[in-house]
mmCIF file of C-alpha atoms in Angstrom:
data_model
loop_
_atom_site.group_PDB
_atom_site.id
_atom_site.type_symbol
_atom_site.label_atom_id
_atom_site.label_comp_id
_atom_site.label_asym_id
_atom_site.label_seq_id
_atom_site.Cartn_x
_atom_site.Cartn_y
_atom_site.Cartn_z
ATOM 1 C CA ASP A 255 -126.100 22.464 -64.751
ATOM 2 C CA GLY A 256 -127.685 25.391 -66.505
ATOM 3 C CA GLY A 257 -125.942 26.987 -69.444
ATOM 4 C CA ILE A 258 -125.846 27.901 -73.058
ATOM 5 C CA THR A 259 -125.000 25.410 -75.775
ATOM 6 C CA GLN A 260 -123.837 26.480 -79.202
ATOM 7 C CA SER A 261 -123.409 24.198 -82.107
ATOM 8 C CA PRO A 262 -121.426 23.326 -84.151
ATOM 9 C CA LYS A 263 -118.071 24.427 -82.712
ATOM 10 C CA TYR A 264 -116.629 24.705 -86.230
ATOM 11 C CA LEU A 265 -118.507 25.393 -89.430
ATOM 12 C CA PHE A 266 -117.327 25.666 -93.035
ATOM 13 C CA ARG A 267 -119.423 27.496 -95.617
ATOM 14 C CA LYS A 268 -119.100 27.703 -99.319
ATOM 15 C CA GLU A 269 -119.594 31.037 -100.974
ATOM 16 C CA GLY A 270 -123.281 31.646 -101.723
ATOM 17 C CA GLN A 271 -124.576 29.277 -99.092
ATOM 18 C CA ASN A 272 -126.756 30.068 -96.144
ATOM 19 C CA VAL A 273 -125.799 28.416 -92.786
ATOM 20 C CA THR A 274 -127.559 28.324 -89.458
ATOM 21 C CA LEU A 275 -125.831 28.461 -86.068
ATOM 22 C CA SER A 276 -127.679 26.951 -83.148
ATOM 23 C CA CYS A 277 -127.961 28.485 -79.623
ATOM 24 C CA GLU A 278 -129.948 26.746 -76.847
ATOM 25 C CA GLN A 279 -130.228 27.851 -73.192
ATOM 26 C CA ASN A 280 -131.779 26.136 -70.167
ATOM 27 C CA LEU A 281 -131.340 29.147 -67.803
ATOM 28 C CA ASN A 282 -134.943 30.331 -68.228
ATOM 29 C CA HIS A 283 -133.593 33.689 -69.429
ATOM 30 C CA ASP A 284 -135.898 35.957 -71.464
ATOM 31 C CA ALA A 285 -133.219 37.865 -73.367
ATOM 32 C CA MET A 286 -130.779 36.358 -75.833
ATOM 33 C CA TYR A 287 -128.073 37.933 -77.987
ATOM 34 C CA TRP A 288 -125.775 37.121 -80.894
ATOM 35 C CA TYR A 289 -122.293 38.699 -81.156
ATOM 36 C CA ARG A 290 -119.583 38.522 -83.801
ATOM 37 C CA GLN A 291 -115.895 38.634 -82.956
ATOM 38 C CA ASP A 292 -113.221 39.190 -85.527
ATOM 39 C CA PRO A 293 -109.507 38.234 -84.771
ATOM 40 C CA GLY A 294 -108.019 40.611 -82.206
ATOM 41 C CA GLN A 295 -111.218 42.596 -81.863
ATOM 42 C CA GLY A 296 -113.977 43.092 -79.341
ATOM 43 C CA LEU A 297 -117.564 41.770 -79.737
ATOM 44 C CA ARG A 298 -120.160 43.391 -81.944
ATOM 45 C CA LEU A 299 -123.899 42.933 -81.534
ATOM 46 C CA ILE A 300 -125.695 41.311 -84.456
ATOM 47 C CA TYR A 301 -129.290 40.705 -83.141
ATOM 48 C CA TYR A 302 -131.045 40.405 -79.817
ATOM 49 C CA SER A 303 -134.344 39.186 -78.544
ATOM 50 C CA GLN A 304 -136.119 40.283 -75.378
ATOM 51 C CA ILE A 305 -139.022 37.862 -75.534
ATOM 52 C CA VAL A 306 -140.340 35.029 -77.688
ATOM 53 C CA ASN A 307 -141.408 36.067 -81.193
ATOM 54 C CA ASP A 308 -139.643 39.398 -80.972
ATOM 55 C CA PHE A 309 -136.151 40.476 -81.968
ATOM 56 C CA GLN A 310 -134.261 43.651 -82.834
ATOM 57 C CA LYS A 311 -131.271 44.475 -85.033
ATOM 58 C CA GLY A 312 -127.992 45.204 -83.396
ATOM 59 C CA ASP A 313 -125.101 47.177 -84.834
ATOM 60 C CA ILE A 314 -124.161 44.793 -87.673
ATOM 61 C CA ALA A 315 -127.375 42.964 -88.651
ATOM 62 C CA GLU A 316 -126.952 43.164 -92.468
ATOM 63 C CA GLY A 317 -126.596 39.729 -93.988
ATOM 64 C CA TYR A 318 -127.955 37.889 -90.930
ATOM 65 C CA SER A 319 -131.411 36.701 -89.800
ATOM 66 C CA VAL A 320 -132.780 35.224 -86.557
ATOM 67 C CA SER A 321 -135.928 33.673 -85.175
ATOM 68 C CA ARG A 322 -137.243 33.231 -81.649
ATOM 69 C CA GLU A 323 -139.995 30.686 -81.706
ATOM 70 C CA LYS A 324 -139.111 29.210 -78.261
ATOM 71 C CA LYS A 325 -137.746 30.804 -75.153
ATOM 72 C CA GLU A 326 -134.832 28.350 -75.117
ATOM 73 C CA SER A 327 -133.689 28.743 -78.677
ATOM 74 C CA PHE A 328 -132.296 31.607 -80.739
ATOM 75 C CA PRO A 329 -130.753 30.416 -84.008
ATOM 76 C CA LEU A 330 -128.731 32.696 -86.259
ATOM 77 C CA THR A 331 -128.706 32.324 -90.067
ATOM 78 C CA VAL A 332 -125.719 33.694 -91.931
ATOM 79 C CA THR A 333 -127.045 34.436 -95.398
ATOM 80 C CA SER A 334 -125.242 34.717 -98.723
ATOM 81 C CA ALA A 335 -125.729 38.456 -98.381
ATOM 82 C CA GLN A 336 -123.114 38.560 -95.705
ATOM 83 C CA LYS A 337 -119.945 39.286 -97.679
ATOM 84 C CA ASN A 338 -117.377 38.591 -95.033
ATOM 85 C CA PRO A 339 -118.826 35.948 -92.661
ATOM 86 C CA THR A 340 -115.613 34.371 -91.472
ATOM 87 C CA ALA A 341 -115.596 35.140 -87.743
ATOM 88 C CA PHE A 342 -116.190 33.735 -84.243
ATOM 89 C CA TYR A 343 -119.861 33.894 -83.227
ATOM 90 C CA LEU A 344 -120.980 34.032 -79.624
ATOM 91 C CA CYS A 345 -124.471 33.619 -78.208
ATOM 92 C CA ALA A 346 -125.440 35.021 -74.844
ATOM 93 C CA SER A 347 -128.438 35.241 -72.562
ATOM 94 C CA LEU A 348 -129.295 37.690 -69.812
ATOM 95 C CA GLY A 349 -130.710 37.020 -66.373
ATOM 96 C CA ASP A 350 -132.097 39.794 -64.332
ATOM 97 C CA GLY A 351 -133.381 37.906 -61.225
ATOM 98 C CA ALA A 352 -132.087 38.406 -57.724
ATOM 99 C CA HIS A 353 -129.668 35.470 -58.043
ATOM 100 C CA ASN A 354 -129.500 35.257 -61.758
ATOM 101 C CA TYR A 355 -128.041 38.422 -63.171
ATOM 102 C CA GLY A 356 -125.499 39.366 -65.787
ATOM 103 C CA TYR A 357 -124.771 37.819 -69.173
ATOM 104 C CA THR A 358 -123.825 34.202 -69.744
ATOM 105 C CA PHE A 359 -122.104 33.217 -72.983
ATOM 106 C CA GLY A 360 -121.890 29.994 -74.971
ATOM 107 C CA SER A 361 -118.588 28.574 -76.114
ATOM 108 C CA GLY A 362 -118.916 29.933 -79.597
ATOM 109 C CA THR A 363 -118.998 28.789 -83.236
ATOM 110 C CA ARG A 364 -116.063 29.469 -85.615
ATOM 111 C CA LEU A 365 -117.363 30.054 -89.095
ATOM 112 C CA THR A 366 -114.997 29.865 -92.083
ATOM 113 C CA VAL A 367 -115.837 30.509 -95.704
ATOM 114 C CA VAL A 368 -114.039 28.117 -98.067
ATOM 115 C CA GLY B 283 -124.408 54.768 -78.510
ATOM 116 C CA ILE B 284 -122.268 54.171 -75.459
ATOM 117 C CA GLN B 285 -118.482 54.184 -76.027
ATOM 118 C CA VAL B 286 -116.294 51.816 -74.008
ATOM 119 C CA GLU B 287 -112.566 52.132 -73.937
ATOM 120 C CA GLN B 288 -110.083 49.851 -72.285
ATOM 121 C CA SER B 289 -106.466 50.437 -71.426
ATOM 122 C CA PRO B 290 -103.814 49.310 -71.887
ATOM 123 C CA PRO B 291 -104.478 47.341 -75.046
ATOM 124 C CA ASP B 292 -101.610 44.910 -74.262
ATOM 125 C CA LEU B 293 -99.896 43.963 -71.027
ATOM 126 C CA ILE B 294 -96.965 41.663 -70.483
ATOM 127 C CA LEU B 295 -96.364 40.525 -66.926
ATOM 128 C CA GLN B 296 -93.846 38.434 -65.096
ATOM 129 C CA GLU B 297 -95.482 35.715 -63.009
ATOM 130 C CA GLY B 298 -96.170 37.034 -59.566
ATOM 131 C CA ALA B 299 -96.620 40.663 -60.611
ATOM 132 C CA ASN B 300 -99.691 42.813 -59.903
ATOM 133 C CA SER B 301 -101.527 44.824 -62.523
ATOM 134 C CA THR B 302 -104.497 47.130 -63.082
ATOM 135 C CA LEU B 303 -106.741 47.213 -66.141
ATOM 136 C CA ARG B 304 -108.982 50.203 -66.784
ATOM 137 C CA CYS B 305 -112.391 50.622 -68.461
ATOM 138 C CA ASN B 306 -113.871 53.992 -69.253
ATOM 139 C CA PHE B 307 -117.444 54.442 -70.533
ATOM 140 C CA SER B 308 -119.189 57.416 -71.985
ATOM 141 C CA ASP B 309 -122.632 57.366 -70.411
ATOM 142 C CA SER B 310 -124.704 56.107 -67.515
ATOM 143 C CA VAL B 311 -125.053 52.340 -67.561
ATOM 144 C CA ASN B 312 -127.406 49.696 -66.011
ATOM 145 C CA ASN B 313 -124.559 47.278 -65.332
ATOM 146 C CA LEU B 314 -120.959 46.579 -65.999
ATOM 147 C CA GLN B 315 -119.292 43.163 -66.332
ATOM 148 C CA TRP B 316 -115.699 42.047 -66.623
ATOM 149 C CA PHE B 317 -114.991 38.918 -68.682
ATOM 150 C CA HIS B 318 -111.894 36.798 -69.297
ATOM 151 C CA GLN B 319 -111.649 35.209 -72.761
ATOM 152 C CA ASN B 320 -109.522 32.092 -72.677
ATOM 153 C CA PRO B 321 -107.421 30.849 -75.607
ATOM 154 C CA TRP B 322 -110.324 28.706 -76.819
ATOM 155 C CA GLY B 323 -112.590 31.747 -77.087
ATOM 156 C CA GLN B 324 -114.822 31.029 -74.087
ATOM 157 C CA LEU B 325 -115.983 34.183 -72.228
ATOM 158 C CA ILE B 326 -115.861 33.623 -68.525
ATOM 159 C CA ASN B 327 -117.808 36.081 -66.358
ATOM 160 C CA LEU B 328 -115.450 37.500 -63.675
ATOM 161 C CA PHE B 329 -117.567 40.204 -62.097
ATOM 162 C CA TYR B 330 -120.968 41.782 -62.380
ATOM 163 C CA ILE B 331 -120.171 45.149 -60.876
ATOM 164 C CA PRO B 332 -122.378 48.176 -61.672
ATOM 165 C CA SER B 333 -120.901 50.002 -58.688
ATOM 166 C CA GLY B 334 -118.631 49.473 -55.649
ATOM 167 C CA THR B 335 -115.912 46.851 -55.055
ATOM 168 C CA LYS B 336 -115.870 43.098 -55.284
ATOM 169 C CA GLN B 337 -113.165 40.513 -54.751
ATOM 170 C CA ASN B 338 -112.789 36.955 -55.937
ATOM 171 C CA GLY B 339 -109.491 35.327 -54.976
ATOM 172 C CA ARG B 340 -106.612 37.142 -56.644
ATOM 173 C CA LEU B 341 -108.981 39.309 -58.716
ATOM 174 C CA SER B 342 -110.863 42.366 -57.581
ATOM 175 C CA ALA B 343 -112.844 45.028 -59.350
ATOM 176 C CA THR B 344 -114.013 48.574 -58.543
ATOM 177 C CA THR B 345 -116.574 50.583 -60.444
ATOM 178 C CA VAL B 346 -117.129 54.305 -59.876
ATOM 179 C CA ALA B 347 -120.315 54.846 -61.813
ATOM 180 C CA THR B 348 -120.452 58.600 -61.180
ATOM 181 C CA GLU B 349 -117.008 58.992 -62.805
ATOM 182 C CA ARG B 350 -117.729 56.404 -65.467
ATOM 183 C CA TYR B 351 -114.849 54.039 -64.982
ATOM 184 C CA SER B 352 -114.027 50.617 -63.647
ATOM 185 C CA LEU B 353 -110.779 48.994 -62.668
ATOM 186 C CA LEU B 354 -109.821 45.293 -62.592
ATOM 187 C CA TYR B 355 -106.951 44.315 -60.392
ATOM 188 C CA ILE B 356 -104.931 41.137 -60.803
ATOM 189 C CA SER B 357 -102.662 40.306 -57.952
ATOM 190 C CA SER B 358 -99.822 37.716 -57.878
ATOM 191 C CA SER B 359 -100.489 36.954 -61.595
ATOM 192 C CA GLN B 360 -100.185 33.391 -62.874
ATOM 193 C CA THR B 361 -99.671 32.053 -66.405
ATOM 194 C CA THR B 362 -103.297 30.925 -66.382
ATOM 195 C CA ASP B 363 -104.317 34.555 -66.162
ATOM 196 C CA SER B 364 -103.214 35.073 -69.782
ATOM 197 C CA GLY B 365 -105.922 35.882 -72.264
ATOM 198 C CA VAL B 366 -108.098 38.850 -73.126
ATOM 199 C CA TYR B 367 -110.001 40.787 -70.531
ATOM 200 C CA PHE B 368 -113.143 42.565 -71.723
ATOM 201 C CA CYS B 369 -115.209 45.150 -70.035
ATOM 202 C CA ALA B 370 -118.860 45.347 -71.133
ATOM 203 C CA VAL B 371 -121.500 47.865 -70.179
ATOM 204 C CA ARG B 372 -125.270 47.711 -70.552
ATOM 205 C CA GLY B 373 -127.188 50.721 -71.603
ATOM 206 C CA GLY B 374 -130.839 50.033 -72.257
ATOM 207 C CA ASN B 375 -131.094 46.630 -73.815
ATOM 208 C CA LYS B 376 -127.655 46.409 -75.329
ATOM 209 C CA LEU B 377 -124.374 45.179 -73.955
ATOM 210 C CA THR B 378 -121.447 47.064 -75.484
ATOM 211 C CA PHE B 379 -117.920 45.700 -75.252
ATOM 212 C CA GLY B 380 -114.635 47.491 -75.053
ATOM 213 C CA GLY B 381 -111.736 46.499 -77.288
ATOM 214 C CA GLY B 382 -110.165 44.375 -74.583
ATOM 215 C CA THR B 383 -106.798 44.162 -72.890
ATOM 216 C CA ARG B 384 -104.596 41.322 -74.033
ATOM 217 C CA VAL B 385 -102.614 39.949 -71.052
ATOM 218 C CA LEU B 386 -99.641 37.682 -71.287
ATOM 219 C CA VAL B 387 -98.139 36.337 -68.078
ATOM 220 C CA LYS B 388 -94.674 34.937 -68.519
ATOM 221 C CA PRO B 389 -93.286 32.170 -66.221
#
């Protein structure tokens, strides 16, 4: 079955550390997205990528970085510059074909600073 | 950017009741989706509905794009319908989410 895999499900980070969240899709989607969700809130866009080797900042990109070296993969790095990284992170991809439209989300990574 | 507002923010239902959730958006959009977020955080796609009406079992949705709103109907609610319902609209390359409606269905 096609889908999006995020790992790990839970991640603990010490202050001052960089951590990388993985997102892999086998849906053959061109566009991929990273969202952040704080408790009781909606989702806010961090970064997105329309094609390989290209990405754009979303609404809250400060303190985060991404890469898109392969179509299937869109990892997110939470850097030490992100002052409040504890949140739930969701990765998504977008299909625009005749039978493959709309956004599909992974199951998320819960990041906690300890 | 596009503003998306959902109402009501919270909804408590008795099992078997019907309800309507509303999503208003501020500008023309390429598409609109309704999602259900379960207690484990997984976002489940309910409807891709840029316009018109769709039905899937006890759920249905209607989008009136010219008036910039969408409605999600839950009929004969069950406890498994509990969770947060999000409306999300796509303008350009970005998908913008509303704040969600938190639904609790009591047995």
